[in-house]
Amino acid sequence: MCSKLLCFILSVFLGLATTESQYKPPTIFITTLVRNKAHILPYFLSYLEQLDYPKERISLWILSDHNSDESIPILKAWVDTVREQYHSIYTEFEDGYPYTYPGEEGPGHWTTDRFKHLMQTKDSSLFYAKQKWADFYLSLDADVLLTNPSTLKYLIAKNLTIVAPMLESDGIYSNFWHGMTEDYYYLRTDSYTQILKRENVSCFAVAMIHSCVLVDLRKAESDFLTYRPDKIKDYQGPYDDMIAFGLSASLNNISLYICNEEIFGYIPIPLDEEDDMSSDFEHLLNIKMEILNSGQHWNLSEVLSQYVKLPKKDSMMFDKIFMINLERRSDRRKRMELCFEELGLIVETIEAVDGKLLNDSILQHLEFMPDFQDPYHKRPMKLGEIGCFLSHYLIWIKVIENDYKSVLVLEDDLRFETFFRYRVQSVMSEVSSIVPDWDLVYFGRKKMQDTEEPWVEGADFLVEAGYSYWTLGYVLSMSGAAKLLDAEPLTKLVPVDEYLPILFDKHPKENWKEHYPKRDLIALSAAPLLVYPTHYTGEKGYISDTEDSKIISETVRVKEDL
């Protein structure tokens, strides 16, 4: 039994708890303006559709005009497919002429008419959201890829009037400014880099946010927000929608927040005035590669997949491109295959020799360097290292057997740098013209010494390779393959990381080099590198099939016991 007062308090509390638990999620009004985005729309719409938020609580407002591509057909096809899932979808499509604004010189050129149209449209969408009694307004650019399904729930939970998720991009570009000059232009600050690199992690008040901005319309102060300079008293800023919106907030003491606590998604670098649409395609490719490198993959619906245009595949300037992959690492193989599709590469997968499956009948045909010990762990070779060496060895044999003049060898745990194909072209053009008798070119490696490596004379992208680890990516010529095989490495085996520097005479251990008296491999390295590991030692997700294996001495002891 309880007292009347206690029973009353409990009943009120339980009633409130029940009521709160029955609240529906806030309604969200998402506005998107589309122009010449056919190349990225299938990905944008797919990630929009995959957001983890009840679609019946979302209204969409999609406008598109002045297109010279398939943007509108893509939007119509998608809207027809998902219309019944959302609370409502309002569209305004102006197809056909004109394709450009008066005086517009290219896709990166913003004329007064273009800015005016953008600002009026955005302001109308904000007003429309308020008229529809939406709880939240999300302004979302059509080239933002929100790869984090929880983005909307995360932003709403912050309970901020204006907030944006920090978006990844090439270099040091993102969707916020930390500083602003007195005349309202971008100002780089040290804090900007700290936020971008996540040296500090939180939600930060900043000078400007754009491209993906959530506004809490339930708060009275949101009524002061506008995208139109003519609605701001004594406006002195540039004729720009982002700056007008930011000033309408700051003049009314409303803070703009950027949050970097999670990876939310990606945004391409905006086009400069002199850029054409090919630059936008390149930026998209880089973003897609970043997403694939992170281990994510596309999940395009059938209606959108038909609009995706992948490049025609080839082997670039190489006779063959090989990828080494363990059969049990299907996840890595799948990710790399998606990368090859995006890059337009024809690649032959070589099933790696699995160290875990090596047995006595195989090991008895190998002879190990008698004085070898791992330089850091002071141990003999591991079975995984033997498997790795044999995997590369099999490719070297293929080069000779098939008279390949040059091949690109890739491992399955790498990520490609931006503009990969273009950079490969630049590097290999210098190789062929400046060092015609080359044997090996590292595309990715770990430099093991602090000493300066000399630049190849006359080259902008090549250095003479010093003592290096990793074979995650390298180019090999026929002469290089012959030298690697002629040295008979299976009679004095060491890990392939050590073997290559021995052969090009840059290994620090003189006693090891004595086992290989002919050390004339001509080895170069791309500078900067073209591929890097997906994960480094100690990072979350790092797995090493060479380190996670038994050392050869354990196998020997087993044989002796038998």
Tab-separated table of N, CA and C in Angstrom, residues 40 43-45 47-48 140-146 165 167 175 210-212 265-268:
chain	number	residue	atom	x	y	z
A	40	ILE	N	26.325	11.481	-59.928
A	40	ILE	CA	26.370	11.162	-58.499
A	40	ILE	C	24.994	10.856	-57.923
A	43	TYR	N	24.043	7.408	-56.287
A	43	TYR	CA	24.664	7.187	-54.983
A	43	TYR	C	24.019	8.084	-53.928
A	44	PHE	N	23.772	9.340	-54.275
A	44	PHE	CA	23.112	10.260	-53.349
A	44	PHE	C	21.751	9.718	-52.933
A	45	LEU	N	20.943	9.308	-53.889
A	45	LEU	CA	19.594	8.834	-53.590
A	45	LEU	C	19.622	7.516	-52.819
A	47	TYR	N	21.934	6.499	-50.656
A	47	TYR	CA	22.251	6.768	-49.256
A	47	TYR	C	21.125	7.531	-48.558
A	48	LEU	N	20.433	8.389	-49.279
A	48	LEU	CA	19.262	9.060	-48.708
A	48	LEU	C	18.205	8.031	-48.312
A	140	LEU	N	19.938	19.724	-47.980
A	140	LEU	CA	20.874	18.663	-48.350
A	140	LEU	C	21.262	18.802	-49.812
A	141	ASP	N	22.542	19.076	-50.059
A	141	ASP	CA	23.021	19.175	-51.436
A	141	ASP	C	23.017	17.797	-52.100
A	142	ALA	N	22.820	17.797	-53.413
A	142	ALA	CA	22.654	16.541	-54.151
A	142	ALA	C	23.957	15.804	-54.403
A	143	ASP	N	25.079	16.348	-53.936
A	143	ASP	CA	26.341	15.614	-54.064
A	143	ASP	C	26.911	15.218	-52.707
A	144	VAL	N	26.064	15.236	-51.673
A	144	VAL	CA	26.458	14.769	-50.345
A	144	VAL	C	26.071	13.299	-50.203
A	145	LEU	N	27.015	12.475	-49.829
A	145	LEU	CA	26.741	11.052	-49.625
A	145	LEU	C	26.771	10.757	-48.127
A	146	LEU	N	25.593	10.608	-47.531
A	146	LEU	CA	25.487	10.327	-46.101
A	146	LEU	C	25.595	8.823	-45.880
A	165	PRO	N	26.656	17.680	-39.857
A	165	PRO	CA	27.661	16.628	-39.673
A	165	PRO	C	28.898	16.977	-40.487
A	167	LEU	N	31.673	16.478	-43.012
A	167	LEU	CA	31.770	15.588	-44.165
A	167	LEU	C	33.213	15.468	-44.631
A	175	ASN	N	32.705	20.806	-45.125
A	175	ASN	CA	31.469	21.601	-45.253
A	175	ASN	C	31.312	22.619	-44.130
A	210	HIS	N	27.552	24.316	-44.313
A	210	HIS	CA	26.806	24.272	-45.575
A	210	HIS	C	26.663	22.830	-46.071
A	211	SER	N	25.898	22.655	-47.108
A	211	SER	CA	25.735	21.395	-47.864
A	211	SER	C	24.868	20.353	-47.177
A	212	CYS	N	24.917	20.275	-45.863
A	212	CYS	CA	24.043	19.359	-45.108
A	212	CYS	C	23.779	20.014	-43.754
A	265	GLY	N	29.786	11.006	-43.698
A	265	GLY	CA	29.643	10.907	-45.144
A	265	GLY	C	30.681	11.739	-45.857
A	266	TYR	N	30.429	11.975	-47.148
A	266	TYR	CA	31.444	12.560	-48.023
A	266	TYR	C	30.827	13.642	-48.905
A	267	ILE	N	31.710	14.555	-49.341
A	267	ILE	CA	31.296	15.638	-50.221
A	267	ILE	C	32.440	15.941	-51.181
A	268	PRO	N	32.158	16.139	-52.468
A	268	PRO	CA	33.244	16.482	-53.404
A	268	PRO	C	33.659	17.940	-53.266
